[in-house]
Short mmCIF file of C-alpha atoms in Angstrom, two decimals:
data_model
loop_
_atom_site.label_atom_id
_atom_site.label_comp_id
_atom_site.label_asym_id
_atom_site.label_seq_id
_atom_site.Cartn_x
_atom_site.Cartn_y
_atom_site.Cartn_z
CA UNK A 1 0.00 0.00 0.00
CA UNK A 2 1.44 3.72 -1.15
CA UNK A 3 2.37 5.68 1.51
CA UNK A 4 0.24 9.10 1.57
CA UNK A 5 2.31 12.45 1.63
CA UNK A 6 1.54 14.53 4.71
CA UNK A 7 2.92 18.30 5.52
CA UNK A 8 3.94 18.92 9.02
CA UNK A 9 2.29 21.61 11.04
CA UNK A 10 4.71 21.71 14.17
CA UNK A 11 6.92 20.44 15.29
CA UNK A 12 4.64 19.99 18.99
CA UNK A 13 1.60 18.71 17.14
CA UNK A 14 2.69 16.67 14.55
CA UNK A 15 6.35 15.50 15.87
CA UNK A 16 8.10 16.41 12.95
CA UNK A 17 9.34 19.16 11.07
CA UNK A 18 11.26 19.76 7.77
CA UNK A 19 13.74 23.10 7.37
CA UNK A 20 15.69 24.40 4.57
CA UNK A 21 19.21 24.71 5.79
CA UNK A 22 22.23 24.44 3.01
CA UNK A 23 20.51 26.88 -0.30
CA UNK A 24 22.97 27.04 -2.18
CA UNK A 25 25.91 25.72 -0.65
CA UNK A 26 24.07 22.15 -0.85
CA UNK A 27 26.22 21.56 -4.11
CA UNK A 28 30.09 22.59 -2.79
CA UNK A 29 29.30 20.82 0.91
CA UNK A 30 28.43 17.45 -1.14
CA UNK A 31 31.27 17.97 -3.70
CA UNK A 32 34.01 18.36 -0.51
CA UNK A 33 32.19 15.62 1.45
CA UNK A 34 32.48 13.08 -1.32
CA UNK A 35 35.94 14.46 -2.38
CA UNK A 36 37.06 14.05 1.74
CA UNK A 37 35.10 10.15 1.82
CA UNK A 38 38.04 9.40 -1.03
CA UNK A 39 40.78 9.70 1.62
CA UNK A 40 39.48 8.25 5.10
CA UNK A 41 42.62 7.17 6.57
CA UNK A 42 41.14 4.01 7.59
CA UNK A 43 40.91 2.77 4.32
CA UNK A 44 42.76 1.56 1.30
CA UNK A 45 42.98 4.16 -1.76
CA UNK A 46 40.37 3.92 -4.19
CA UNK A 47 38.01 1.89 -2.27
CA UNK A 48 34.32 2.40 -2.75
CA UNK A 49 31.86 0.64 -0.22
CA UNK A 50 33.10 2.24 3.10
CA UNK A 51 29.91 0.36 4.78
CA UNK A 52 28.64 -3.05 4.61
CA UNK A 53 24.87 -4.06 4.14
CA UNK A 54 22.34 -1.26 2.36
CA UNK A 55 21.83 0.89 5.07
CA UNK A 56 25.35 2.60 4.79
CA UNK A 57 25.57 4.14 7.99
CA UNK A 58 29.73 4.56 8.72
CA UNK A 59 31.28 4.00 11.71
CA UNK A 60 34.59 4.91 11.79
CA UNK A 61 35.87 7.49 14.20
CA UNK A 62 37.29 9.51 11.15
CA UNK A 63 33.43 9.76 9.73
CA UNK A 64 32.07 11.57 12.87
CA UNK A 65 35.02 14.57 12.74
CA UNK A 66 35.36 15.35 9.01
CA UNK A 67 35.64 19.19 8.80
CA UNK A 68 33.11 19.19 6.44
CA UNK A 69 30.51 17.13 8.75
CA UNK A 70 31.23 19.53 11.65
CA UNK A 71 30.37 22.68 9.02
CA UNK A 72 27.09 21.06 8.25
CA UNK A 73 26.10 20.44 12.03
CA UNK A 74 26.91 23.98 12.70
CA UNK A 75 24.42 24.50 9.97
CA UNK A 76 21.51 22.35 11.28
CA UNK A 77 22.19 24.16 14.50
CA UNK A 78 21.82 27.47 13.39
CA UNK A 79 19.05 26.34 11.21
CA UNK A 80 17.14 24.61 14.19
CA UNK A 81 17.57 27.12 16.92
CA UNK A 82 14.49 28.89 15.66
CA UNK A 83 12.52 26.03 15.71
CA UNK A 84 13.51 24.49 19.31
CA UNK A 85 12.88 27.97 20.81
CA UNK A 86 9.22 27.45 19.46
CA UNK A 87 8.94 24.07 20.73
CA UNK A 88 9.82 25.51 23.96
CA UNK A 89 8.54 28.87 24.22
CA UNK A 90 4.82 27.02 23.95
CA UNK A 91 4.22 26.63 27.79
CA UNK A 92 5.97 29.56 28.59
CA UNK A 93 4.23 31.77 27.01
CA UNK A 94 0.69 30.34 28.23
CA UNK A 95 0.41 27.48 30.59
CA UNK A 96 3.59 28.34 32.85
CA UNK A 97 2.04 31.46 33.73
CA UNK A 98 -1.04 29.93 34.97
CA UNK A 99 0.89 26.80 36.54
CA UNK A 100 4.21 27.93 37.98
CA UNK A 101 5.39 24.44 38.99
CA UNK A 102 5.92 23.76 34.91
CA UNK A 103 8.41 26.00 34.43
CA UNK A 104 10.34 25.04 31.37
CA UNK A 105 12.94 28.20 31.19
CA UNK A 106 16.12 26.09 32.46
CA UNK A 107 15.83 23.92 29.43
CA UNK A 108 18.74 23.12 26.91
CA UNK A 109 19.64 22.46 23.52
CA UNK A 110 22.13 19.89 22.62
CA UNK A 111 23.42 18.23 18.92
CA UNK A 112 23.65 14.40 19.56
CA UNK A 113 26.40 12.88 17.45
CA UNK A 114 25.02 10.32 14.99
CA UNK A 115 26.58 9.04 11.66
CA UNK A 116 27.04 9.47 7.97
CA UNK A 117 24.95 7.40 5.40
CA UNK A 118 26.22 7.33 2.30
CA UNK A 119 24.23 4.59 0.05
CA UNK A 120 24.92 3.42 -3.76
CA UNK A 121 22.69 3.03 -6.73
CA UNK A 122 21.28 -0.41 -6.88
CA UNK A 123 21.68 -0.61 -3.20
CA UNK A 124 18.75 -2.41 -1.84
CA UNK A 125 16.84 -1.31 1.84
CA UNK A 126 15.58 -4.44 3.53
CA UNK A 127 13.17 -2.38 5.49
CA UNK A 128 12.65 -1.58 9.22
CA UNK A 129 9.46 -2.78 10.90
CA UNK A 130 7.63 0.36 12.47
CA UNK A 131 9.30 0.95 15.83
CA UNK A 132 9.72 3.76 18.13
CA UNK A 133 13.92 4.82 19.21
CA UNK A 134 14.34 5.18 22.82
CA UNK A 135 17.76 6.13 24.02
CA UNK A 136 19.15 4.52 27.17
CA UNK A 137 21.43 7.21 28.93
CA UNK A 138 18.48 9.94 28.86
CA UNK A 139 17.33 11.76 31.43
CA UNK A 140 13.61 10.95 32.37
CA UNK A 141 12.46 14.96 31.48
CA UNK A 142 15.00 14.81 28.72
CA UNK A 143 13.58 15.29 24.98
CA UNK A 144 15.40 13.66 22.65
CA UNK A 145 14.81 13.74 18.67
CA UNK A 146 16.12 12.15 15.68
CA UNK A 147 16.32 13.25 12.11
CA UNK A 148 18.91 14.33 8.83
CA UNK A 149 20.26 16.38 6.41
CA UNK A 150 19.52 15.49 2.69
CA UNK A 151 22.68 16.29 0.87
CA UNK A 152 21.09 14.86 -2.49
CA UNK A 153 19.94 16.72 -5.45
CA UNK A 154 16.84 15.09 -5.04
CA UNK A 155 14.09 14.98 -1.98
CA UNK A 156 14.09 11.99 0.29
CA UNK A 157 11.30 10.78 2.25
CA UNK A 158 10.42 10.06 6.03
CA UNK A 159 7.65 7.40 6.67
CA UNK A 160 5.76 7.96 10.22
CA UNK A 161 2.51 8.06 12.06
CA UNK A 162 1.55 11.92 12.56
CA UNK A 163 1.31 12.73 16.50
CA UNK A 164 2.11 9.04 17.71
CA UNK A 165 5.04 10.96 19.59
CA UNK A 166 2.00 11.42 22.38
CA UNK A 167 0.86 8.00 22.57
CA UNK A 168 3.76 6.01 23.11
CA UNK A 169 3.78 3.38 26.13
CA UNK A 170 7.24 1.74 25.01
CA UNK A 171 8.70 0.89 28.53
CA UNK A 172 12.02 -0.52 27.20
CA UNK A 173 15.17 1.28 25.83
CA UNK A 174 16.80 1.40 22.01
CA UNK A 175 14.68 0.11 18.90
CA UNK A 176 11.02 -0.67 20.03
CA UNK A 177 9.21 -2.24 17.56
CA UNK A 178 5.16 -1.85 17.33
CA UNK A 179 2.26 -3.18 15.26
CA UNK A 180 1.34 0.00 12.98
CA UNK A 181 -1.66 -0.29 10.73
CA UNK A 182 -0.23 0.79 7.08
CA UNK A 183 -2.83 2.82 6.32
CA UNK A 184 -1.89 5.38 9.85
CA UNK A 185 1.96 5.51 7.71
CA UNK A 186 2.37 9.21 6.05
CA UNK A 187 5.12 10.30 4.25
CA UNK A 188 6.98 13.31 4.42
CA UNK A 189 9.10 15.30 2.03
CA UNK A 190 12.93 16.07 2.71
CA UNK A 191 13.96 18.28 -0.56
CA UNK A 192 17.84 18.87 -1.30
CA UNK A 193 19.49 20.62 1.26
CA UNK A 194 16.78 20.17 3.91
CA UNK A 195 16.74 18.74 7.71
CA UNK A 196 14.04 16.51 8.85
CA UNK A 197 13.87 16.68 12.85
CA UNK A 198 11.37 14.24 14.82
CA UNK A 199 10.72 13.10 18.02
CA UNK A 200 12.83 9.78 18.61
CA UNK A 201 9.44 8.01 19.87
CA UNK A 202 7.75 8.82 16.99
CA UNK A 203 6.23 5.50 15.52
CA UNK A 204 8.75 5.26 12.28
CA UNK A 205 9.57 2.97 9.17
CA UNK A 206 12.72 2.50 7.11
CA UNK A 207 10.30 1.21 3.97
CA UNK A 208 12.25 -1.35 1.74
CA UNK A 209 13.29 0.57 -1.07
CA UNK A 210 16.35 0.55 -3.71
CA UNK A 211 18.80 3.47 -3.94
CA UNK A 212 18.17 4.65 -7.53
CA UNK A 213 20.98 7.92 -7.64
CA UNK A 214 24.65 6.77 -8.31
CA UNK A 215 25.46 8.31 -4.35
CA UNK A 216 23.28 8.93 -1.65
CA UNK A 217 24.54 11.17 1.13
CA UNK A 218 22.64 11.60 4.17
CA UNK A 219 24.08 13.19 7.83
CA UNK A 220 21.68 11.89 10.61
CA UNK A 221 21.99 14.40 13.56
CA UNK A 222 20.25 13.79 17.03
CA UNK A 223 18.77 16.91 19.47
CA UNK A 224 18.39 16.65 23.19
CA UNK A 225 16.44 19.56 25.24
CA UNK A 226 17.28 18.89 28.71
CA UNK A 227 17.38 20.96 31.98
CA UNK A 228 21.05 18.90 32.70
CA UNK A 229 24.35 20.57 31.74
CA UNK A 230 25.98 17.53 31.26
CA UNK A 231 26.20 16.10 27.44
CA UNK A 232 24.23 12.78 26.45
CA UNK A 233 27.77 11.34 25.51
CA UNK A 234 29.09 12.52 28.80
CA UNK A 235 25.87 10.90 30.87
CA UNK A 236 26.63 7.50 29.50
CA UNK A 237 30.45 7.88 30.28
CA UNK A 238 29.46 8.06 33.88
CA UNK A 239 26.89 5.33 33.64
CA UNK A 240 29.16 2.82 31.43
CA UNK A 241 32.57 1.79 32.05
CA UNK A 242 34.84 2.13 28.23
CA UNK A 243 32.73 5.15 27.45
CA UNK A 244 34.88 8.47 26.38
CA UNK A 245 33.72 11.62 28.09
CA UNK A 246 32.67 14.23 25.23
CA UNK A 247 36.48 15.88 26.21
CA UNK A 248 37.94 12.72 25.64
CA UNK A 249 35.96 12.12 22.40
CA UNK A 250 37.57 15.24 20.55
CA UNK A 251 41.03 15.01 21.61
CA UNK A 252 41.50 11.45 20.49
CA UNK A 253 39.20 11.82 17.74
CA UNK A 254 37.09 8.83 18.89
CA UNK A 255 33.62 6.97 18.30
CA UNK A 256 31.01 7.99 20.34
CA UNK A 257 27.79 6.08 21.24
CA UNK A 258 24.24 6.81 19.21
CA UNK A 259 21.68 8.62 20.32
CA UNK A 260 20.14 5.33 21.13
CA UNK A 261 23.18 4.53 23.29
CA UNK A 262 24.52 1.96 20.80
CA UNK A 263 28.20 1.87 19.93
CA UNK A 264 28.61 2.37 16.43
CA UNK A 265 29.25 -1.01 14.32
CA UNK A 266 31.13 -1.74 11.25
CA UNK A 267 29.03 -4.42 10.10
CA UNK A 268 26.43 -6.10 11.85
CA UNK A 269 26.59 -9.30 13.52
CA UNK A 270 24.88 -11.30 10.42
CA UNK A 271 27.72 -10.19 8.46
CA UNK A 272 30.16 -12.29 10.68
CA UNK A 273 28.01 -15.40 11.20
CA UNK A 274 26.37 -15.78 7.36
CA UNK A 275 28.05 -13.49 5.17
CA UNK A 276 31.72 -14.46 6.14
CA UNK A 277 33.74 -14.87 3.16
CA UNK A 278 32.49 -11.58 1.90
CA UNK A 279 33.51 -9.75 5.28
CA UNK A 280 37.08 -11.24 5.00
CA UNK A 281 37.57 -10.23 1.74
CA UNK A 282 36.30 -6.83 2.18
CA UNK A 283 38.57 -6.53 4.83
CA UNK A 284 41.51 -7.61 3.05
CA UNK A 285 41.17 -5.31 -0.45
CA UNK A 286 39.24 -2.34 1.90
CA UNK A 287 40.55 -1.78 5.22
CA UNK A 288 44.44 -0.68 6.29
CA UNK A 289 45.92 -3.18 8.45
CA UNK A 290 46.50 -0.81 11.08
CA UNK A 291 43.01 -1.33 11.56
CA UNK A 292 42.69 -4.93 11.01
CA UNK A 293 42.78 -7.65 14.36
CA UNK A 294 43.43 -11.46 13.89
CA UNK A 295 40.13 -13.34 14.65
CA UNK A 296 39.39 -17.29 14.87
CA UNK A 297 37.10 -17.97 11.42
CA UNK A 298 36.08 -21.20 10.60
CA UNK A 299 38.60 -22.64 12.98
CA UNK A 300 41.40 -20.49 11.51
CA UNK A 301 42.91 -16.99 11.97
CA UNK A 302 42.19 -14.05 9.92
CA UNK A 303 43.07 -10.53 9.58
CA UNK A 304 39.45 -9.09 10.16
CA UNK A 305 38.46 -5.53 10.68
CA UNK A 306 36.82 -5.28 14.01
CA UNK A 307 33.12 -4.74 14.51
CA UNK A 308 34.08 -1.67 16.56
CA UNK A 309 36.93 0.33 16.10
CA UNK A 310 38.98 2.52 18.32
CA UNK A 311 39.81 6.46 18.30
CA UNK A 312 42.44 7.67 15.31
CA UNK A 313 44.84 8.79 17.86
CA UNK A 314 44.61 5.04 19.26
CA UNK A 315 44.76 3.59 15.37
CA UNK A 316 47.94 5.61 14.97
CA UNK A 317 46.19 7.62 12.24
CA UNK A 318 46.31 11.29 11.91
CA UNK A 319 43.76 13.23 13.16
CA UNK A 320 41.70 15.73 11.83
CA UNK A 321 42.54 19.77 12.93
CA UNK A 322 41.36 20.26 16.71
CA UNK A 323 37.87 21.57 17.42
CA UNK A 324 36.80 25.28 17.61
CA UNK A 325 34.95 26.59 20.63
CA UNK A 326 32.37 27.05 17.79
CA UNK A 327 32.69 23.40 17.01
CA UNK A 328 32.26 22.05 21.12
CA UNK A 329 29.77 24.68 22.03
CA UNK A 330 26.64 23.01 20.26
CA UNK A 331 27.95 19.16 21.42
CA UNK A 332 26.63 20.23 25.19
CA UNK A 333 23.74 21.64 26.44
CA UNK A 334 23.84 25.26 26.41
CA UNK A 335 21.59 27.72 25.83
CA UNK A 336 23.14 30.22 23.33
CA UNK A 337 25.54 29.75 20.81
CA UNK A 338 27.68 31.98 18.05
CA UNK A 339 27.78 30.71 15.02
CA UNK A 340 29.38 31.78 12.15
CA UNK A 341 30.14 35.39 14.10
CA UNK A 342 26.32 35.42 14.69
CA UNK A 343 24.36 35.11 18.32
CA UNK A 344 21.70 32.70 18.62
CA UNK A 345 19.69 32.17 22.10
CA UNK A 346 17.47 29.71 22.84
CA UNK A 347 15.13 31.75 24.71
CA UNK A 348 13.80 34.84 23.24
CA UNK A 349 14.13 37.93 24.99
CA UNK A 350 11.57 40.48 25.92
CA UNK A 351 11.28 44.47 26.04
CA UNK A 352 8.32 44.79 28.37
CA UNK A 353 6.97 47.34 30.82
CA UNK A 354 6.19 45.75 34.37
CA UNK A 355 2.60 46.46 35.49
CA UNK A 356 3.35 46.93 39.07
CA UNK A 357 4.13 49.80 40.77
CA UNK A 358 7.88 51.21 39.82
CA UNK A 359 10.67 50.88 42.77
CA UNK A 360 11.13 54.60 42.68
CA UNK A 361 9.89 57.42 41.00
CA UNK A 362 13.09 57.42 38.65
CA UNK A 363 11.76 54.08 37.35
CA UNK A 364 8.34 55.60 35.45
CA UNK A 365 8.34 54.84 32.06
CA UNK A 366 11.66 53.21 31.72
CA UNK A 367 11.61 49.97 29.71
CA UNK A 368 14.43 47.62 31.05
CA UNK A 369 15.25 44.67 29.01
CA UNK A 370 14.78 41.26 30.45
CA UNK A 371 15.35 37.26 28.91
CA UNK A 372 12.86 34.70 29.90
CA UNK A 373 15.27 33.07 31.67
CA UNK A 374 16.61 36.24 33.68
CA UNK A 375 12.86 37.28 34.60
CA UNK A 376 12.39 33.83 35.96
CA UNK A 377 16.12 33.92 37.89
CA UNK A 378 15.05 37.12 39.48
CA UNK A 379 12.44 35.29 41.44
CA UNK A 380 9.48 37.83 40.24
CA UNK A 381 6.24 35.91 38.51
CA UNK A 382 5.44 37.28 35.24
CA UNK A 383 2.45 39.15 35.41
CA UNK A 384 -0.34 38.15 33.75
CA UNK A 385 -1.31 41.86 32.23
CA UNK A 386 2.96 41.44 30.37
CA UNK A 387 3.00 43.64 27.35
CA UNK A 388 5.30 42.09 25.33
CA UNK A 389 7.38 43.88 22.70
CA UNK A 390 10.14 42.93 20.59
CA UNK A 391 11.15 39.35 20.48
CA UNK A 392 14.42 38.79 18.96
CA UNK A 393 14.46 37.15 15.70
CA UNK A 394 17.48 34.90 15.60
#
């Protein structure tokens, strides 16, 4: 049965939302991303298929920090600001007043690392069942969300089930599958150069499809809005011993976990118990051996490339150039950024004239200047009669 098309409303209502983000720098950022795929210093010259199975989802450390991938997250960030503060800015702006106890003003944003996709024509999707993504290290009041970033000339398509982000009762962590009826499934457009963000418990399908351009390109990206200051990444480091810190992470140039909390794989575990002779010899004509471990196969050893594989710095393999401040700031949860020389906030701020009585005659008529989040700080309620002026635009 065809999937209908549906067009988001919000992001709140509908649990996802589509935004234009590259223009025209879609076409240069996908030239320099294929162009920088060529060289991965984990693999051989000239090799093609830097993924097993259809999906194409990388998961080398060198695929998370490519200068070009942390140019198009700062992108999607300054893209999606607008669109969180929204999501946010709902309550605020009604309910909180009325019900002070669900205050939402000490709220985050964070980027969640997630991986590149890069998929080949003739490549053929196998299809997810319709599940819901939970992510293990969250924080119970934690929001997280999932999405991408089409880097195609051509749209791509998320199938879901409008507003099931409300109804979910999925008690356990990571990929929860559900019984969906096919004819609750919409579809929803991704053109070139778009981002698609959703709630992670939306109810979701990966239909089975075949890639029909020569190169699909794809950057998923993950969002967290949380009242903690500590990173997702950071959270499971605590909780789960072999984990890198977020620090330790960009120094070393590592892999960090999914927003689901899963580790990254190379292939999946299939590949290694049915589809051996093909991971061997992709191993052999593919990977460097600086990368490769000896494994038992068959009752004999083999250079293999491990399903997991360790930071550059720990490969011996050189690493990328260090991280800006601009580059760390929207890995944690913070509430305004600058990006590309250009302030974004989170919360919007307010010019406003109190209705109560000034502190001193000097104070008539003076308009003083005041975030959402410093009105709240100051321990004064907003009044109900607020006349609200400009809001800033970024």
């Amino acid at each position: 049965m065809e999937c209908r098309d549906f067009s988001p409303r919000s992001l709140s209502s509908s649990g996802v939302q589509v935004l234009p983000v590259l223009g025209d720098l879609r076409r240069s950022l996908r030239s320099e991303l294929r162009e920088a795929c060529r060289d991965l210093p984990e693999f051989k010259p000239g090799v093609r298929r830097l993924a097993l199975g259809s999906f194409g989802a990388l998961g080398t450390p060198s695929s998370f920090h490519l200068p070009v991938l942390r140019e198009c997250r700062l992108r999607c960030m300054a893209s999606a600001i607008r669109l969180f503060r929204s999501h946010v800015t709902v309550d605020v702006e009604v309910a909180e007043l009325a019900a002070p106890h669900r205050r939402l003003t000490n709220r985050r944003l964070e980027m969640l690392w997630d991986r590149l996709c890069i998929r080949h024509r003739g490549d053929k999707m196998s299809g997810e069942t319709a599940h819901r993504d939970v992510a293990r290290f969250k924080l119970p009041e934690d929001e997280i969300f999932g999405g991408w970033l089409n880097l195609d000339a051509q749209s791509q398509y998320f199938h879901c089930v409008p507003g099931s982000h409300r109804d979910t009762t999925c008690s356990k962590v990571g990929f929860c599958r559900e019984p969906s009826k096919a004819s609750s499934m919409r579809r929803v457009e991704v053109p070139a150069g778009h981002l698609v963000i959703f709630f992670q418990e939306i109810l979701h399908e990966v239909p089975r499809q075949s890639c029909k351009c020569s190169t699909s390109l794809r950057l998923f990206v993950g969002w967290r809005l949380t009242r903690s200051t500590l990173s997702l990444q950071d959270l499971a480091a605590k909780k789960k011993p072999g984990v890198p810190t977020t620090a330790m992470l960009v120094a070393t140039q590592g892999v960090p976990l999914l927003p689901s909390g899963q580790e990254p794989p190379m292939y999946a575990r299939n590949h290694f118990n049915f589809w051996r002779k093909g991971l061997i010899a992709w191993s052999e004509q593919s990977i460097r051996e600086s990368c490769l471990e000896l494994k038992v196969c068959g009752g004999c050893e083999r250079w293999l490339v491990p399903r997991f594989l360790k930071s550059l710095q720990e490969l011996g393999l050189p690493l990328y150039a260090k991280y800006t401040d601009e580059e760390l700031s929207i890995m944690k949860p913070a509430e305004e950024w600058t990006i590309f020389g250009k302030r974004f906030r989170l919360w919007p701020e307010f010019d406003f004239v109190p209705l109560r009585p000034p502190d001193s005659c000097g104070e008539v008529g003076k308009k003083r200047t005041w975030s959402a989040m410093e009105q709240l700080k100051s321990g004064r309620d907003v009044p109900m009669g607020l006349v609200a002026g400009k809001i800033s635009s970024r």
